[in-house]
CSV table of C-alpha atoms and ligand atoms in Angstrom, one decimal:
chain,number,residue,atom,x,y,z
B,72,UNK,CA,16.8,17.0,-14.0
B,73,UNK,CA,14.7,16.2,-10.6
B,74,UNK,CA,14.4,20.4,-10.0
B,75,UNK,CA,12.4,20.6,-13.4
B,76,UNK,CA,10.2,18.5,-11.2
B,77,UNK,CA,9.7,20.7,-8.2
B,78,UNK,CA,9.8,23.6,-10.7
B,79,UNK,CA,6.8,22.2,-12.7
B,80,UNK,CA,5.3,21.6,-9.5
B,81,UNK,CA,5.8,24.8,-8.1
B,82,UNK,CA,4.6,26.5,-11.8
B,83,UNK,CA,1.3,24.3,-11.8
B,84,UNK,CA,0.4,25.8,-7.7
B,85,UNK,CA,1.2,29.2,-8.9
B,86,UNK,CA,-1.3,28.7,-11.8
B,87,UNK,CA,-3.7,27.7,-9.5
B,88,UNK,CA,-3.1,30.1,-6.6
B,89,UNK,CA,-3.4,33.3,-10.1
B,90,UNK,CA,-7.1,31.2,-10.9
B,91,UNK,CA,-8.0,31.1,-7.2
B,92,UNK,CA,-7.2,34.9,-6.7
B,93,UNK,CA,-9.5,35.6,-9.8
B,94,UNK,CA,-12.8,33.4,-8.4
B,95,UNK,CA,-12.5,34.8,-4.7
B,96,UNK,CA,-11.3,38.4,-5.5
B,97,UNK,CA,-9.2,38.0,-2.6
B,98,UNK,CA,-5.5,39.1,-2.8
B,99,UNK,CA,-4.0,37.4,-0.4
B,100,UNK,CA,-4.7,34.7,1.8
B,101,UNK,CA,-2.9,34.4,5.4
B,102,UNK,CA,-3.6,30.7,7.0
B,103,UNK,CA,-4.4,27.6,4.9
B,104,UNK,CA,-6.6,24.9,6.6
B,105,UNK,CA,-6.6,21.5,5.2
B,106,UNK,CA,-9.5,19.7,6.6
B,107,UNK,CA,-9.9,15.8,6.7
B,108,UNK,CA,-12.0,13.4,7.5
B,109,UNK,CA,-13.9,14.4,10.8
B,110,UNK,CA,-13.1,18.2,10.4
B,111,UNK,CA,-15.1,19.2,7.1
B,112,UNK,CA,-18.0,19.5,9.5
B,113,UNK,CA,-16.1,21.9,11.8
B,114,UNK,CA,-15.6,24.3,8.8
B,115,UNK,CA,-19.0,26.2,9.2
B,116,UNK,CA,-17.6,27.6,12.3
B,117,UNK,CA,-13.9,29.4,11.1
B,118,UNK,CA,-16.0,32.6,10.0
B,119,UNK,CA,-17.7,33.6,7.5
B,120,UNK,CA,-17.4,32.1,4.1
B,121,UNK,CA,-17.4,34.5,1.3
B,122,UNK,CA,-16.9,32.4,-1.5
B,123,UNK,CA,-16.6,28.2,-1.8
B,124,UNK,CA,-15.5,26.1,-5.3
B,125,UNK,CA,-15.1,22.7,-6.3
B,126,UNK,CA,-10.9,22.1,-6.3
B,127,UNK,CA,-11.2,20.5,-10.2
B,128,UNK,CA,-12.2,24.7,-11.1
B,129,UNK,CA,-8.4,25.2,-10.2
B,130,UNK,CA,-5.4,23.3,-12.4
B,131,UNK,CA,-4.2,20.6,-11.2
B,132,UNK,CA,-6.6,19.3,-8.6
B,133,UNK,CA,-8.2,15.9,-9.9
B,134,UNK,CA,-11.7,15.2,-8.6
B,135,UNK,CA,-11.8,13.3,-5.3
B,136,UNK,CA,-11.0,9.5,-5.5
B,137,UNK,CA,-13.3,8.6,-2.4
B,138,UNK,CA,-17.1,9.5,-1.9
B,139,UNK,CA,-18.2,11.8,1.3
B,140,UNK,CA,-14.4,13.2,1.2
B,141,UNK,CA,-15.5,17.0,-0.6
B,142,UNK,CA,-13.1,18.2,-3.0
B,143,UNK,CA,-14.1,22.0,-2.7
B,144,UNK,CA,-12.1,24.9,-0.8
B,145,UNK,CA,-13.6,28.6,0.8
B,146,UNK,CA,-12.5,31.4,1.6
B,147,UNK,CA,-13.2,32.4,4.7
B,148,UNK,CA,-13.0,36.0,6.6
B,149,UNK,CA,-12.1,35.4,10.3
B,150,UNK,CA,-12.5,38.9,11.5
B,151,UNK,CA,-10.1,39.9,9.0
B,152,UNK,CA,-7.9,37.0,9.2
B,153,UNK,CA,-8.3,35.6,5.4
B,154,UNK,CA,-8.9,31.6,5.7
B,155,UNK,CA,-8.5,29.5,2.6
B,156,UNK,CA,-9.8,26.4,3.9
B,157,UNK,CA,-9.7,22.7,1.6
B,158,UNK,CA,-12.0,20.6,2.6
B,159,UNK,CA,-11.0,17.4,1.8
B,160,UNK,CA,-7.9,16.4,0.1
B,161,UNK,CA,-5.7,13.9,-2.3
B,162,UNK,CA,-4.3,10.6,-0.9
B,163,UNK,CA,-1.1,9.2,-1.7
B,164,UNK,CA,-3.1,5.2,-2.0
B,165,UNK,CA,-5.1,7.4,-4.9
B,166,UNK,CA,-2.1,6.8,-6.9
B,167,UNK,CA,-1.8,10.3,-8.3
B,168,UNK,CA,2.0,10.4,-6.8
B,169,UNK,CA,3.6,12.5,-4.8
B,170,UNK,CA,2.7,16.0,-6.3
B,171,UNK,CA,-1.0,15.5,-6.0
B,172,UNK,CA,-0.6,14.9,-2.7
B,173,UNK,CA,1.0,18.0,-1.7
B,174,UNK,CA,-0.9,20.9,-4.2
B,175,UNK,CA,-2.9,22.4,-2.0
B,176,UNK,CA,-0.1,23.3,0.0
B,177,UNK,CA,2.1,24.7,-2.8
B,178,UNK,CA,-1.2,26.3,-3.9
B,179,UNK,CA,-1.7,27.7,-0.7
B,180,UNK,CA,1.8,29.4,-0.3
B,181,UNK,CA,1.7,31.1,-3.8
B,182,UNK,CA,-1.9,32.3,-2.3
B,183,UNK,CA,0.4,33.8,-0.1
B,184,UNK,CA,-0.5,31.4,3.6
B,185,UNK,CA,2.4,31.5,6.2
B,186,UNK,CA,0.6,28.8,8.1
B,187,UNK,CA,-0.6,25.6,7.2
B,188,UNK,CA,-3.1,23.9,9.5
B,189,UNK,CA,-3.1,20.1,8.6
B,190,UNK,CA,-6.3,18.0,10.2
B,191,UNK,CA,-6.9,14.8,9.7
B,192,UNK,CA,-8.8,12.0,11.3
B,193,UNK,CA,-6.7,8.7,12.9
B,194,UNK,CA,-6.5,5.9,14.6
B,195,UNK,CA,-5.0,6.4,18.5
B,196,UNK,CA,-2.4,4.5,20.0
B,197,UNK,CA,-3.4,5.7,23.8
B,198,UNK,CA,-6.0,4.3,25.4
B,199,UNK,CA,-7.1,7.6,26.9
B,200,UNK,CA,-7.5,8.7,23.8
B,201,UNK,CA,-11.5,8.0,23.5
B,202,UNK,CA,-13.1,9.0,19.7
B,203,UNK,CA,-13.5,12.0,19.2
B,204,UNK,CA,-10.5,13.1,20.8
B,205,UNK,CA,-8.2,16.2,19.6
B,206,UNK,CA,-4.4,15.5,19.7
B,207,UNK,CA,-1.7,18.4,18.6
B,208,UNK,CA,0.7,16.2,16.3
B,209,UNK,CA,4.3,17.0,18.1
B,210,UNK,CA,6.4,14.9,15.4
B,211,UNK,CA,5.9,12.5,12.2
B,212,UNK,CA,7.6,9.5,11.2
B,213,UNK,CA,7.0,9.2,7.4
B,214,UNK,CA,6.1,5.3,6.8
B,215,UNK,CA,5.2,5.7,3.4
B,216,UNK,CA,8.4,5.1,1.5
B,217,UNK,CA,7.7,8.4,-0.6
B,218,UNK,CA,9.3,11.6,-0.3
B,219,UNK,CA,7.7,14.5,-1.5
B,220,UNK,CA,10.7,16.3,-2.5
B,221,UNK,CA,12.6,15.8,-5.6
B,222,UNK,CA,16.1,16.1,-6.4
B,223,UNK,CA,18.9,16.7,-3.7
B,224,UNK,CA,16.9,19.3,-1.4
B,225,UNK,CA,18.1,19.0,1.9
B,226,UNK,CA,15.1,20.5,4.2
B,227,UNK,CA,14.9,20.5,8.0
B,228,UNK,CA,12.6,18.5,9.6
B,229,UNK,CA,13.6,20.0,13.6
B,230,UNK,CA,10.7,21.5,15.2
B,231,UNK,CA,8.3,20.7,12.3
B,232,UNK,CA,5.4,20.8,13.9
B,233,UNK,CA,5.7,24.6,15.0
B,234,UNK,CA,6.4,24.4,19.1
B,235,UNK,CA,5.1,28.0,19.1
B,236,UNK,CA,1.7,27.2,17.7
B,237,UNK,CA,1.6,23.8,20.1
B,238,UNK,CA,1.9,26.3,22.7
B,239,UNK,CA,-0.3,28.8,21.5
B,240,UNK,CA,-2.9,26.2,21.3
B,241,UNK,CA,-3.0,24.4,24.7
B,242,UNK,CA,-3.4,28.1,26.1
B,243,UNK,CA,-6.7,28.0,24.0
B,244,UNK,CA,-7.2,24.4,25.5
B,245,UNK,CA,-5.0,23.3,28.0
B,246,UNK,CA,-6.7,19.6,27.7
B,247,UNK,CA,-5.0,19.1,24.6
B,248,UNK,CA,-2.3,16.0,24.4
B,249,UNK,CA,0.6,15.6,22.0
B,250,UNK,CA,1.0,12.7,20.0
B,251,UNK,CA,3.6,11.2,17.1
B,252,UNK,CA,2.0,10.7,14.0
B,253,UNK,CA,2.7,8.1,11.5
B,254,UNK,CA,1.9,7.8,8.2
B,255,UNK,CA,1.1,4.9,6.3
B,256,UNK,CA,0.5,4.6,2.8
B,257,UNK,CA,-3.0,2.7,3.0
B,258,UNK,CA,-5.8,2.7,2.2
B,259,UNK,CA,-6.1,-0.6,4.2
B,260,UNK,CA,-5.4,-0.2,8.3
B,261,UNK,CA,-3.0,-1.5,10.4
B,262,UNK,CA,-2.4,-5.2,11.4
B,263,UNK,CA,-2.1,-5.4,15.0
B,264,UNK,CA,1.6,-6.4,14.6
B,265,UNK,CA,2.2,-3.3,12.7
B,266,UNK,CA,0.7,-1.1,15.5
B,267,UNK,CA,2.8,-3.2,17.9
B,268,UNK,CA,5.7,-2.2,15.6
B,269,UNK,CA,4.8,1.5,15.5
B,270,UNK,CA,4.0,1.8,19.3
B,271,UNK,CA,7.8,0.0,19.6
B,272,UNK,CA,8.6,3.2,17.5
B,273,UNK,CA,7.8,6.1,20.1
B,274,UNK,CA,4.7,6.3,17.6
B,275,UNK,CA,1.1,7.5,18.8
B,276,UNK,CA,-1.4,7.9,15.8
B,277,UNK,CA,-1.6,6.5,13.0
B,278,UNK,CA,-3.1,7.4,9.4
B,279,UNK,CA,-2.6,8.3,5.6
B,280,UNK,CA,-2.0,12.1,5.3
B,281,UNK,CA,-0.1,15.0,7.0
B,282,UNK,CA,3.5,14.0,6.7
B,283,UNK,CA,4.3,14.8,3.5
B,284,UNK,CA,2.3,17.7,3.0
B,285,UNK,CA,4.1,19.1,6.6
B,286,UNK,CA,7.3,18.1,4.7
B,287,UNK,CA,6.5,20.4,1.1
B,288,UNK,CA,4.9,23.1,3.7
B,289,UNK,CA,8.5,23.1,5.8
B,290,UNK,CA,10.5,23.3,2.2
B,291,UNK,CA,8.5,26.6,0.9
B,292,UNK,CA,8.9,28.0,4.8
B,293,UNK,CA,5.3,27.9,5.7
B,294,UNK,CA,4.7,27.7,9.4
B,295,UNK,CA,2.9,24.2,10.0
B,296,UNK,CA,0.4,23.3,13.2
B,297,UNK,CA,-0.7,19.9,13.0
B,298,UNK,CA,-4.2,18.4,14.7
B,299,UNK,CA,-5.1,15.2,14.4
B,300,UNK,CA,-8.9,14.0,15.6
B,301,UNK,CA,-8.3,10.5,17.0
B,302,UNK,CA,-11.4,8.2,15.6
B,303,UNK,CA,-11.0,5.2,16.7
B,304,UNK,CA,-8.8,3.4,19.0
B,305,UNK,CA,-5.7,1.7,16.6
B,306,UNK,CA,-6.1,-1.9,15.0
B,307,UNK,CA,-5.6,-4.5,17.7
B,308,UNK,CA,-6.3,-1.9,20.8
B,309,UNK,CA,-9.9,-2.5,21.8
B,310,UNK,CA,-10.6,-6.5,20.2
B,311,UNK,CA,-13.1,-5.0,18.4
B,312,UNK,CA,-12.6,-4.4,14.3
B,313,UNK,CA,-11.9,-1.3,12.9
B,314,UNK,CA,-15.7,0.5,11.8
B,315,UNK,CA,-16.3,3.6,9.0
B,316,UNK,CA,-19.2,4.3,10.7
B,317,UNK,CA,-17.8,4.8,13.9
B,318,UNK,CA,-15.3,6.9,12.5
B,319,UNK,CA,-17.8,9.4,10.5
B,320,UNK,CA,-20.2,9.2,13.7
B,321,UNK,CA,-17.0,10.5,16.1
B,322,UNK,CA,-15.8,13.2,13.7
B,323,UNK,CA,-20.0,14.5,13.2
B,324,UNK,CA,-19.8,13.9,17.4
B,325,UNK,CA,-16.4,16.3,18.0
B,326,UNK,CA,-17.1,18.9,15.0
B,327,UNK,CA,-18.5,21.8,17.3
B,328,UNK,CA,-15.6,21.4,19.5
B,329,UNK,CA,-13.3,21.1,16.8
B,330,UNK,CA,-14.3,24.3,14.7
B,331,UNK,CA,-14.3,26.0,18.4
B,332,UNK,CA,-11.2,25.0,18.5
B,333,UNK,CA,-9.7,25.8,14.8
B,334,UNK,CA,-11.7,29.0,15.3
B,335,UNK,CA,-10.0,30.6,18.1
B,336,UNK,CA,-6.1,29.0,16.7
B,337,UNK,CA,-7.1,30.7,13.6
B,338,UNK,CA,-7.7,33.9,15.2
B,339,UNK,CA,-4.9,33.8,18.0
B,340,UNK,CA,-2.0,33.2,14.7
Y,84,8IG,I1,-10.1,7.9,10.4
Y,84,8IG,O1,-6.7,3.5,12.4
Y,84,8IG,C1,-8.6,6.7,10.4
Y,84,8IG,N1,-7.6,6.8,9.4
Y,84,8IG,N2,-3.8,4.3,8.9
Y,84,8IG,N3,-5.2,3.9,10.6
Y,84,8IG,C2,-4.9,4.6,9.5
Y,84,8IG,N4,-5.6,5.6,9.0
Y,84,8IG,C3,-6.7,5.9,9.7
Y,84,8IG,C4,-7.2,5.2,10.9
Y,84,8IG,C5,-6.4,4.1,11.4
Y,84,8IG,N5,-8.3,5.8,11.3
């Protein structure tokens, strides 16, 4: 019953991934990047883009839920490295379950990526971590309730966040930290309790994406490097409430340093 669900799922990315080979007249790609909030910005400097769509001209991408995130995707050529880069992405707190939330990954594996590069933008648990500060995600903890599986599909979750790729990139930048991410649901913020509870956890960062598109990415064997842009400092850190425009202003602040960055990982995979 429940692998009719992953099948349909599956069967509605490869639809997509046959309509996005059509409108880029590019075979194959090689490396997915999903960008989110704080990276879209950084896109401009992966290479050069030789196409760029809205996601609603594919099936089964609904039209983003929340203004200034871009629903659209590019290909890009990094000397000769294919890039299909999302920019922007579906929520799980957009209610459009669990399959929504991971498409673009399924779509990006029958595109034919290897890698996934998940960004997103977070709140930081360390207060070294100032905004507009790059963390490599070393490990999730899923805090969301939801599993983006379906069925009895056991997957494993070791070494998730690919320790080759961690390494490859803190040769590119040896500045770089590590950090835990944990998901949350949203789309409100933490209470300081709960940050209290996820720093209790071994937890570093905190937001409402990643995990269970890295979980899909593991089950279809796709090689996943996470990168999280710490925005602000996490609810209860600083004193201070938590600000959208300080988080927009950080991820406009960090995007040439970012692209730099995703640029050179891009190239090095
Ligand atoms: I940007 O502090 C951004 N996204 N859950 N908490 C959660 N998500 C976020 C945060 C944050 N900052």
């Amino acid at each position: 019953m429940r692998d009719e669900t992953t099948r349909a799922a599956n069967e509605s990315a490869q639809q997509a991934a046959a309509r996005l080979q059509t409108l880029t007249t590019v075979d194959r790609h090689d490396v997915a990047v999903i960008l989110g909030s704080g990276w879209v910005p950084a896109a401009e400097l992966l290479g050069e883009t030789t196409s760029e769509f809205p996601v609603t001209d594919l099936p089964g991408f609904a039209p983003p839920a929340v203004e200034g995130h871009a629903g659209r995707f590019r290909s890009i050529d990094a000397d000769g490295t294919r890039v299909l880069a999302f920019l922007g992405r579906t929520h799980l707190y957009e209610e459009r379950g669990v399959d929504a939330v991971t498409h673009a990954v399924r779509t990006a594996h029958f595109s034919g990526c290897h890698t996934v590069v998940l960004t997103n933008g977070c709140g930081g648990l360390d207060p070294a971590w100032s905004p507009g500060t790059p963390v490599l995600i070393r490990d999730h903890i899923n805090l969301t309730g939801a599993s983006p599986l379906h069925g009895a599909h056991f997957v494993d979750l070791t070494d998730l966040y690919s320790a080759r790729l961690r390494t490859m990139c803190r040769t590119i930048d040896p500045s770089l930290s590590e950090g835990v991410y944990c998901q949350f649901r949203g789309p409100m913020y933490e209470t300081p309790a709960e940050i209290g509870m996820v720093a209790a956890m071994g937890g570093t960062l905190v937001g409402m994406s990643t995990a269970l598109e890295a979980i899909v990415a593991r089950s279809l064997g796709m090689e996943i490097l996470g990168l999280s842009l710490v925005t602000n400092a996490a609810a209860g850190m600083t004193g201070e409430p938590l600000n959208h425009e300080e988080v927009l202003a950080a991820g406009q602040a960090a995007a040439t340093r970012m692209g730099d960055l995703l640029g050179k990982v891009i190239r090095a995979l």
